[in-house]
Amino acid sequence: MPAPAKRPEPVTLEGRYGRVERLRPDHDADLWNVVKGHDPIWTYLSTYGPFANFAAFSEWLASRVKLDDPYSYAIIDRSGHAVGIATLMEIRPAMRVIEVGHIVYSPALQRTPLGTEAQYLLARYAFETLGYRRYEWKCNALNAPSRRAALRYGFAFEGVLRQQMIAKGRNRDTAFYSMLDSEWPARKAAFERWLAPENFDAAGKQTLSLSELNAAR
């Protein structure tokens, strides 16, 4: 029987456009500076946000740092500032299944190469270092941007579970997506081709979209 996968650890995943590192309480000021006043970020997060002030946000973030599942990472830009959060969660080492979720992308991170690179770094870590065989993405079925992102990143749509949970007092239908270890080499190649400097012109505009690259594979 295959050995269980490893649990996430406090690693730093270095990329070309930034890095992913274990979330710490002292990331709070950076993160608050880029999320405050942007309440729509929190609309589809199931149990928390938006926050009224820095103190409430800082308290929430400190509580997340203590959790082993979800296991939270900060996304750090080239200047060293935290601009987002992503977690590895629903961790099932024996089944070698893990999910990426609780994703908080500030406007400073949305639609940037780093936003995509962070997803590449976490997927590569899950498959190649930790040894997972199934990598999941789940979101509120009403969350059109998240559903588009899942497909763009190369996840396969599996269906919608109706009234799968109660989120902020309302029924939530949940859309399920996955990526398998057998699919990862092609997805990895697409990520790396998209992230390559030569895929962007002098103005930073992409030549090939990640969706096109994944469709071609």
Backbone as JSON, one array per atom type, in Angstrom:
{
  "sequence": "MPAPAKRPEPVTLEGRYGRVERLRPDHDADLWNVVKGHDPIWTYLSTYGPFANFAAFSEWLASRVKLDDPYSYAIIDRSGHAVGIATLMEIRPAMRVIEVGHIVYSPALQRTPLGTEAQYLLARYAFETLGYRRYEWKCNALNAPSRRAALRYGFAFEGVLRQQMIAKGRNRDTAFYSMLDSEWPARKAAFERWLAPENFDAAGKQTLSLSELNAAR",
  "N": [[0.86, -1.2, 0.0], [0.59, 2.25, -0.84], [2.61, 4.75, 0.77], [1.37, 7.15, 3.18], [0.63, 10.54, 2.24], [2.56, 13.52, 2.95], [2.04, 15.97, 5.54], [1.3, 19.49, 5.16], [3.95, 21.89, 5.6], [5.92, 24.49, 7.28], [7.14, 25.87, 4.96], [9.06, 27.84, 2.59], [8.23, 28.85, -0.56], [9.8, 29.64, -3.35], [9.41, 31.85, -6.08], [9.41, 33.33, -9.4], [8.11, 35.76, -9.48], [7.51, 36.36, -6.91], [6.89, 34.99, -3.66], [5.73, 32.19, -1.66], [4.9, 31.75, 1.66], [4.8, 30.49, 5.05], [1.99, 31.61, 6.81], [2.08, 34.3, 9.1], [1.51, 35.99, 12.29], [2.55, 38.59, 12.08], [2.15, 39.34, 9.48], [-0.08, 40.78, 9.38], [-0.42, 43.65, 9.17], [0.5, 44.36, 6.59], [-1.3, 42.85, 5.03], [-3.79, 43.86, 5.83], [-3.59, 46.45, 4.85], [-3.92, 46.06, 2.13], [-6.38, 44.83, 1.81], [-8.36, 46.25, 3.15], [-11.37, 48.08, 2.91], [-12.18, 46.77, 0.66], [-14.54, 45.08, 0.54], [-16.0, 43.19, -1.11], [-14.2, 41.08, -1.56], [-14.59, 39.19, 0.4], [-17.05, 38.03, 0.04], [-17.77, 35.39, -0.83], [-16.47, 33.76, 0.92], [-16.82, 31.36, 3.4], [-17.3, 31.61, 6.21], [-16.27, 33.93, 7.42], [-15.28, 37.44, 7.51], [-16.51, 40.47, 5.81], [-14.14, 42.61, 7.63], [-14.39, 44.93, 10.32], [-12.38, 46.61, 11.22], [-8.81, 47.1, 11.74], [-8.01, 45.81, 14.11], [-9.91, 43.75, 14.47], [-9.45, 42.28, 12.16], [-6.76, 41.54, 12.53], [-6.95, 39.94, 14.8], [-8.49, 37.83, 13.79], [-6.7, 36.86, 11.82], [-4.54, 36.0, 13.39], [-5.76, 33.85, 14.65], [-6.02, 32.09, 12.54], [-3.44, 31.37, 11.96], [-2.81, 29.55, 13.92], [-4.0, 27.18, 13.19], [-3.88, 23.81, 11.98], [-5.26, 22.72, 9.91], [-7.43, 24.39, 8.07], [-4.19, 24.97, 6.61], [-2.3, 27.71, 6.56], [-0.92, 29.98, 4.18], [1.0, 32.86, 3.33], [1.07, 35.1, 0.57], [3.67, 36.63, -1.01], [4.9, 39.61, -2.39], [7.34, 40.93, -4.78], [8.51, 43.05, -3.46], [8.5, 42.3, -0.89], [6.16, 42.42, 0.56], [3.16, 41.18, 2.05], [0.43, 40.12, 0.15], [-1.72, 38.51, -0.16], [-3.56, 35.48, 0.73], [-3.49, 31.95, 0.87], [-4.63, 28.6, 1.39], [-3.79, 25.21, 2.3], [-5.91, 22.52, 2.7], [-8.58, 20.47, 4.18], [-7.16, 18.12, 4.61], [-6.04, 14.97, 3.86], [-4.01, 12.71, 4.48], [-3.75, 9.83, 4.38], [-5.41, 9.07, 2.28], [-4.23, 10.56, 0.4], [-5.16, 13.05, -0.53], [-5.87, 16.46, -0.99], [-6.85, 19.89, -0.58], [-6.87, 23.11, -2.13], [-7.7, 26.19, -0.83], [-9.78, 28.68, 0.88], [-9.0, 31.15, -0.17], [-7.68, 34.33, -0.34], [-7.4, 36.96, -2.23], [-6.06, 40.02, -2.63], [-6.86, 43.19, -4.26], [-4.37, 44.04, -5.16], [-3.12, 41.73, -5.86], [-4.75, 40.33, -7.55], [-5.27, 39.18, -10.89], [-2.57, 39.21, -11.65], [0.79, 38.14, -12.55], [1.97, 36.98, -10.26], [-0.24, 36.14, -8.78], [-1.1, 33.91, -10.25], [1.26, 32.43, -10.22], [1.53, 31.77, -7.52], [-0.45, 29.83, -7.21], [0.58, 27.86, -8.86], [2.99, 27.26, -7.46], [1.98, 26.21, -5.04], [0.51, 23.97, -5.96], [2.55, 22.47, -7.16], [4.11, 21.94, -4.9], [2.28, 20.39, -3.4], [1.9, 18.11, -5.04], [4.55, 17.23, -5.79], [6.32, 17.41, -3.6], [4.9, 16.82, -1.22], [3.4, 14.61, -1.97], [0.71, 14.12, -2.83], [-2.17, 12.72, -4.49], [-4.51, 13.63, -5.49], [-5.81, 16.79, -6.03], [-7.76, 19.31, -4.89], [-10.31, 21.75, -5.7], [-12.76, 23.8, -4.5], [-15.76, 25.69, -4.55], [-18.24, 28.24, -3.88], [-21.08, 27.76, -5.82], [-22.15, 29.99, -7.02], [-20.06, 31.66, -7.37], [-18.67, 32.99, -9.81], [-16.11, 34.1, -10.72], [-14.26, 32.49, -9.27], [-14.86, 29.98, -10.26], [-14.16, 30.26, -12.94], [-11.44, 30.68, -12.59], [-10.58, 28.2, -11.57], [-10.86, 26.52, -13.81], [-9.15, 27.82, -15.56], [-6.68, 27.41, -14.29], [-6.38, 24.75, -14.74], [-7.86, 22.77, -13.47], [-10.28, 20.12, -13.4], [-13.75, 20.18, -13.94], [-16.16, 18.72, -11.84], [-18.75, 18.64, -10.91], [-21.77, 19.83, -9.19], [-22.6, 20.01, -5.84], [-25.59, 20.12, -4.29], [-26.85, 22.37, -1.84], [-24.71, 21.91, -0.1], [-23.44, 22.97, 2.07], [-23.92, 25.29, 4.85], [-23.44, 28.62, 4.52], [-22.54, 31.51, 6.0], [-25.11, 31.73, 7.02], [-26.74, 30.96, 4.91], [-28.0, 28.63, 2.47], [-25.63, 26.81, 0.61], [-24.67, 25.88, -2.57], [-22.13, 23.84, -3.82], [-19.46, 23.93, -6.06], [-17.41, 21.48, -7.49], [-14.03, 20.79, -8.27], [-11.1, 19.23, -9.63], [-7.64, 18.17, -9.75], [-5.42, 15.74, -10.9], [-2.65, 13.59, -9.96], [-1.65, 12.32, -12.21], [-2.28, 14.1, -14.16], [-0.81, 16.29, -13.58], [1.9, 16.71, -14.71], [1.4, 17.8, -17.34], [-0.13, 20.03, -16.67], [1.68, 21.41, -15.1], [3.64, 22.02, -17.05], [2.16, 23.8, -18.63], [1.64, 25.89, -16.8], [4.33, 26.74, -16.38], [5.12, 27.5, -18.93], [3.38, 29.65, -19.32], [4.16, 31.4, -17.26], [6.7, 32.11, -17.99], [9.12, 34.65, -18.75], [9.23, 35.43, -21.44], [6.66, 35.18, -22.31], [5.37, 37.51, -21.97], [4.88, 40.84, -23.08], [6.58, 44.04, -23.47], [4.88, 45.73, -22.15], [3.78, 44.12, -20.31], [1.73, 42.51, -21.14], [0.16, 39.41, -21.78], [1.2, 36.84, -24.1], [0.33, 34.23, -24.77], [-2.55, 32.78, -23.34], [-3.2, 31.22, -20.16], [-5.39, 29.57, -20.12], [-5.6, 28.86, -22.83], [-3.23, 27.41, -23.13], [-3.68, 25.25, -21.39], [-5.92, 24.13, -22.59], [-4.81, 23.26, -24.95], [-3.41, 21.12, -24.1]],
  "CA": [[0.0, 0.0, 0.0], [1.42, 3.46, -0.88], [2.76, 5.5, 2.02], [0.56, 8.36, 3.24], [1.25, 11.81, 1.87], [3.01, 14.33, 4.07], [1.24, 17.15, 5.85], [1.99, 20.74, 4.83], [4.93, 22.36, 6.57], [6.2, 25.93, 7.17], [8.16, 26.06, 3.93], [9.01, 29.01, 1.71], [8.24, 28.43, -1.95], [10.29, 30.79, -4.1], [9.04, 31.95, -7.48], [10.01, 34.42, -10.17], [7.37, 37.01, -9.25], [7.31, 36.51, -5.48], [7.05, 33.73, -2.94], [4.68, 31.74, -0.76], [5.53, 31.36, 2.93], [3.86, 30.24, 6.14], [1.34, 32.81, 7.34], [2.49, 34.68, 10.45], [0.73, 37.12, 12.81], [3.07, 39.89, 11.67], [1.7, 39.69, 8.13], [-1.4, 41.41, 9.47], [-0.46, 45.04, 8.71], [0.57, 44.35, 5.13], [-2.53, 42.32, 4.45], [-4.89, 44.8, 6.07], [-3.42, 47.6, 3.96], [-4.36, 45.76, 0.75], [-7.76, 44.32, 1.76], [-9.33, 47.14, 3.78], [-12.18, 48.82, 1.97], [-12.52, 45.91, -0.48], [-15.42, 44.07, 1.14], [-16.4, 42.07, -1.99], [-13.25, 39.97, -1.46], [-15.04, 38.22, 1.4], [-18.44, 37.64, -0.22], [-17.99, 33.95, -0.97], [-15.78, 33.0, 1.97], [-18.01, 30.77, 4.01], [-17.59, 31.85, 7.63], [-15.63, 35.12, 7.99], [-15.13, 38.64, 6.69], [-15.41, 41.45, 5.95], [-13.78, 43.02, 8.98], [-14.7, 46.34, 10.55], [-11.18, 47.39, 11.5], [-7.55, 46.34, 11.78], [-7.97, 44.95, 15.3], [-10.71, 42.55, 14.2], [-8.74, 41.51, 11.13], [-5.55, 40.99, 13.13], [-7.37, 38.84, 15.69], [-8.86, 36.7, 12.93], [-5.52, 36.3, 11.18], [-3.79, 35.26, 14.41], [-6.45, 32.58, 14.9], [-5.76, 31.21, 11.4], [-2.05, 30.9, 12.04], [-2.74, 28.45, 14.87], [-4.67, 26.0, 12.68], [-3.15, 22.87, 11.13], [-6.12, 22.44, 8.76], [-6.55, 24.75, 6.96], [-2.81, 25.37, 6.86], [-2.33, 28.98, 5.82], [0.29, 30.58, 3.61], [0.94, 34.23, 2.81], [1.64, 35.32, -0.75], [4.54, 37.79, -0.82], [5.33, 40.17, -3.67], [8.78, 41.13, -4.93], [8.98, 44.05, -2.5], [8.48, 41.69, 0.44], [4.89, 42.68, 1.25], [2.1, 40.18, 1.91], [-0.67, 40.66, -0.65], [-2.81, 37.53, -0.24], [-3.51, 34.26, 1.54], [-4.08, 30.71, 0.35], [-4.41, 27.52, 2.35], [-3.96, 23.8, 1.98], [-6.96, 22.19, 3.66], [-9.24, 19.17, 4.01], [-5.94, 17.33, 4.41], [-6.27, 13.54, 4.11], [-2.76, 12.07, 4.07], [-3.9, 8.41, 4.07], [-6.01, 9.01, 0.95], [-3.39, 11.41, -0.46], [-6.07, 14.05, -1.1], [-5.75, 17.76, -0.33], [-7.57, 20.96, -1.29], [-6.43, 24.49, -2.0], [-8.91, 26.96, -0.58], [-9.73, 29.88, 1.74], [-8.12, 32.03, -0.93], [-7.94, 35.76, -0.19], [-6.55, 37.71, -3.14], [-6.32, 41.46, -2.61], [-6.76, 43.79, -5.6], [-2.96, 44.14, -5.54], [-2.68, 40.41, -6.32], [-5.65, 39.82, -8.59], [-4.9, 39.36, -12.3], [-1.12, 39.44, -11.76], [1.55, 36.9, -12.66], [2.17, 36.38, -8.94], [-1.47, 35.43, -8.4], [-1.05, 32.6, -10.89], [2.46, 31.71, -9.76], [1.27, 31.22, -6.18], [-1.2, 28.59, -7.4], [1.56, 26.9, -9.39], [3.9, 26.85, -6.39], [1.27, 25.35, -4.09], [0.21, 22.7, -6.62], [3.82, 21.72, -7.29], [4.46, 21.48, -3.55], [1.36, 19.32, -3.02], [2.14, 16.9, -5.83], [5.93, 16.77, -5.92], [7.0, 17.32, -2.31], [4.07, 16.16, -0.21], [2.99, 13.31, -2.49], [-0.73, 13.93, -2.98], [-2.6, 12.18, -5.77], [-5.7, 14.38, -5.9], [-5.72, 18.17, -5.57], [-9.13, 19.76, -5.08], [-10.72, 23.17, -5.66], [-14.2, 23.87, -4.31], [-16.2, 27.06, -4.35], [-19.66, 28.51, -4.01], [-21.48, 27.64, -7.23], [-22.46, 31.33, -7.53], [-18.82, 32.43, -7.46], [-18.22, 32.84, -11.19], [-14.67, 34.29, -10.88], [-13.54, 31.33, -8.76], [-15.08, 28.86, -11.18], [-13.31, 30.52, -14.1], [-10.05, 30.49, -12.18], [-10.31, 26.76, -11.48], [-10.66, 25.99, -15.16], [-7.93, 28.43, -16.12], [-5.52, 26.76, -13.68], [-6.28, 23.38, -15.23], [-8.7, 21.83, -12.73], [-11.42, 19.55, -14.13], [-15.04, 20.34, -13.27], [-16.74, 17.41, -11.51], [-20.18, 18.73, -10.63], [-22.23, 20.71, -8.12], [-23.33, 19.39, -4.75], [-26.61, 21.07, -3.87], [-26.98, 22.61, -0.4], [-23.62, 21.13, 0.49], [-23.12, 23.54, 3.38], [-24.54, 26.56, 5.18], [-22.39, 29.62, 4.52], [-23.04, 32.81, 6.47], [-26.55, 31.63, 7.25], [-27.49, 30.64, 3.69], [-27.64, 27.4, 1.76], [-24.6, 26.97, -0.42], [-24.33, 24.83, -3.52], [-20.68, 23.87, -3.97], [-18.9, 23.39, -7.31], [-16.22, 20.68, -7.23], [-13.02, 20.67, -9.32], [-9.93, 18.49, -9.16], [-6.48, 17.91, -10.6], [-4.84, 14.47, -10.47], [-1.2, 13.51, -10.13], [-1.37, 11.92, -13.59], [-2.49, 15.29, -14.99], [0.06, 17.37, -13.14], [2.99, 17.09, -15.62], [0.91, 18.69, -18.4], [-0.55, 21.3, -16.04], [2.93, 22.07, -14.72], [4.24, 22.59, -18.26], [1.36, 24.96, -19.03], [1.96, 26.97, -15.85], [5.68, 27.24, -16.58], [5.14, 28.22, -20.21], [2.68, 30.93, -19.14], [4.91, 32.24, -16.35], [8.0, 32.47, -18.56], [9.18, 36.08, -19.1], [8.99, 35.66, -22.86], [5.23, 35.16, -22.59], [4.83, 38.84, -21.71], [5.55, 41.89, -23.84], [7.17, 45.1, -22.65], [3.82, 46.34, -21.33], [3.29, 43.12, -19.38], [0.58, 41.79, -21.69], [0.48, 38.02, -22.11], [1.12, 36.4, -25.49], [-0.56, 33.07, -24.71], [-3.27, 32.68, -22.07], [-3.08, 29.93, -19.49], [-6.53, 28.76, -20.58], [-5.23, 28.3, -24.14], [-2.19, 26.41, -22.92], [-4.27, 24.06, -20.8], [-6.8, 23.52, -23.58], [-3.97, 22.59, -25.93], [-2.88, 19.9, -23.53]],
  "C": [[0.89, 1.25, 0.0], [1.47, 4.15, 0.48], [1.86, 6.72, 2.01], [1.35, 9.57, 2.74], [1.69, 12.54, 3.13], [2.04, 15.48, 4.32], [2.01, 18.41, 5.48], [2.89, 21.21, 5.96], [5.21, 23.85, 6.34], [7.34, 26.22, 6.2], [8.02, 27.44, 3.29], [9.19, 28.53, 0.29], [8.6, 29.65, -2.8], [9.86, 30.73, -5.56], [9.76, 33.09, -8.16], [9.39, 35.77, -9.8], [7.14, 37.3, -7.77], [7.52, 35.18, -4.8], [5.8, 33.44, -2.12], [5.38, 31.28, 0.52], [4.45, 31.17, 3.99], [3.29, 31.55, 6.66], [1.78, 33.04, 8.78], [1.63, 35.83, 10.96], [1.24, 38.47, 12.31], [2.85, 40.21, 10.19], [0.45, 40.57, 8.17], [-1.44, 42.83, 8.9], [-0.42, 45.12, 7.19], [-0.76, 43.92, 4.51], [-3.7, 43.27, 4.66], [-4.8, 45.99, 5.12], [-3.96, 47.33, 2.56], [-5.78, 45.2, 0.67], [-8.78, 45.3, 2.33], [-10.06, 47.95, 2.71], [-12.6, 48.03, 0.74], [-13.39, 44.75, -0.01], [-15.84, 42.95, 0.19], [-15.45, 40.88, -1.98], [-13.82, 38.84, -0.61], [-16.4, 37.61, 1.1], [-18.65, 36.14, -0.18], [-17.17, 33.12, 0.01], [-16.82, 32.62, 3.02], [-18.33, 31.22, 5.43], [-17.04, 33.16, 8.18], [-15.55, 36.24, 6.97], [-16.47, 39.18, 6.19], [-15.22, 41.89, 7.4], [-13.92, 44.53, 9.15], [-13.46, 47.2, 10.71], [-9.97, 46.48, 11.59], [-7.52, 45.38, 12.96], [-8.73, 43.65, 15.06], [-10.01, 41.66, 13.17], [-7.52, 40.83, 11.73], [-5.87, 39.82, 14.05], [-7.74, 37.61, 14.88], [-7.63, 36.05, 12.32], [-4.69, 35.49, 12.18], [-4.43, 33.91, 14.7], [-6.2, 31.59, 13.77], [-4.38, 30.6, 11.47], [-1.95, 29.66, 12.92], [-3.28, 27.13, 14.31], [-3.74, 25.13, 11.83], [-3.95, 22.51, 9.88], [-7.35, 23.34, 8.87], [-5.19, 25.25, 7.43], [-2.52, 26.57, 5.95], [-0.95, 29.46, 5.39], [0.0, 32.01, 3.17], [1.6, 34.27, 1.45], [2.36, 36.66, -0.71], [5.02, 38.31, -2.16], [6.84, 40.43, -3.67], [9.35, 42.14, -3.92], [8.96, 43.53, -1.07], [7.21, 41.9, 1.21], [3.9, 41.55, 0.99], [0.91, 40.81, 1.2], [-1.84, 39.68, -0.78], [-2.55, 36.34, 0.65], [-4.08, 33.11, 0.72], [-3.78, 29.61, 1.35], [-4.46, 26.16, 1.68], [-4.84, 23.23, 3.08], [-7.63, 20.86, 3.32], [-8.16, 18.1, 3.76], [-6.18, 15.88, 4.83], [-5.04, 12.76, 3.64], [-2.92, 10.59, 3.66], [-4.48, 8.21, 2.67], [-5.21, 9.79, -0.08], [-4.24, 12.39, -1.27], [-5.94, 15.33, -0.3], [-6.44, 18.81, -1.19], [-6.83, 22.27, -1.12], [-7.68, 25.35, -1.86], [-8.69, 28.1, 0.39], [-8.8, 30.9, 1.11], [-8.58, 33.48, -0.8], [-6.94, 36.5, -1.07], [-6.96, 39.18, -3.1], [-6.31, 41.99, -4.04], [-5.32, 43.91, -6.09], [-2.42, 42.83, -6.11], [-3.51, 39.89, -7.48], [-5.14, 40.16, -9.99], [-3.45, 39.78, -12.47], [-0.42, 38.11, -11.98], [1.77, 36.21, -11.32], [0.94, 35.62, -8.48], [-1.51, 34.04, -8.99], [0.13, 31.79, -10.39], [2.24, 31.09, -8.39], [0.5, 29.91, -6.28], [-0.3, 27.49, -7.96], [2.46, 26.37, -8.29], [3.22, 25.91, -5.4], [0.93, 23.99, -4.7], [1.47, 21.85, -6.75], [4.25, 21.15, -5.94], [3.58, 20.3, -3.14], [1.66, 18.02, -3.75], [3.57, 16.36, -5.66], [6.66, 16.6, -4.59], [6.19, 16.52, -1.3], [3.51, 14.82, -0.67], [1.5, 13.07, -2.58], [-1.07, 13.47, -4.38], [-3.82, 12.89, -6.34], [-5.64, 15.74, -5.22], [-7.05, 18.83, -5.91], [-9.26, 21.28, -5.02], [-12.23, 23.15, -5.53], [-14.59, 25.31, -4.07], [-17.72, 27.13, -4.41], [-20.04, 28.48, -5.49], [-21.84, 28.99, -7.85], [-21.21, 32.16, -7.8], [-18.19, 32.24, -8.84], [-16.72, 33.08, -11.36], [-13.85, 33.09, -10.39], [-13.68, 30.14, -9.69], [-14.25, 29.04, -12.45], [-11.84, 30.27, -13.77], [-9.69, 29.01, -12.11], [-10.04, 26.16, -12.85], [-9.39, 26.55, -15.79], [-6.68, 27.75, -15.57], [-5.37, 25.3, -14.1], [-7.01, 22.34, -14.4], [-9.84, 21.34, -13.62], [-12.69, 19.71, -13.31], [-15.67, 18.97, -13.05], [-18.23, 17.47, -11.21], [-20.49, 19.68, -9.49], [-23.0, 19.89, -7.09], [-24.31, 20.43, -4.19], [-26.72, 21.14, -2.35], [-25.92, 21.82, 0.38], [-23.2, 21.67, 1.85], [-24.0, 24.77, 3.62], [-23.41, 27.57, 5.33], [-22.98, 30.98, 4.87], [-24.56, 32.83, 6.52], [-27.37, 31.26, 6.03], [-27.06, 29.28, 3.14], [-26.59, 27.71, 0.71], [-24.5, 25.71, -1.27], [-22.84, 24.96, -3.81], [-20.24, 23.2, -5.27], [-17.58, 22.71, -6.99], [-15.34, 20.6, -8.48], [-11.85, 19.85, -8.75], [-8.84, 18.46, -10.22], [-5.82, 16.66, -10.03], [-3.33, 14.46, -10.7], [-0.81, 13.12, -11.56], [-1.5, 13.1, -14.56], [-1.46, 16.39, -14.71], [1.2, 17.68, -14.12], [2.55, 18.04, -16.73], [0.5, 20.04, -17.83], [0.69, 22.1, -15.62], [3.58, 22.74, -15.92], [3.48, 23.82, -18.72], [1.63, 26.15, -18.11], [3.32, 27.58, -16.19], [5.82, 27.99, -17.9], [4.48, 29.58, -20.07], [3.52, 31.9, -18.31], [6.24, 32.72, -16.91], [8.01, 33.94, -18.99], [8.86, 36.35, -20.56], [7.52, 35.58, -23.24], [4.58, 36.53, -22.39], [5.6, 39.88, -22.52], [6.04, 42.99, -22.9], [6.15, 45.78, -21.75], [3.24, 45.36, -20.32], [2.09, 42.35, -19.87], [1.0, 40.39, -22.13], [0.37, 37.77, -23.61], [0.15, 35.24, -25.6], [-1.26, 33.06, -23.37], [-3.08, 31.29, -21.47], [-4.23, 29.0, -19.9], [-6.22, 28.1, -21.92], [-4.21, 27.2, -23.98], [-2.76, 25.13, -22.33], [-5.2, 23.36, -21.77], [-5.99, 22.74, -24.61], [-3.42, 21.27, -25.42], [-3.99, 18.95, -23.1]]
}
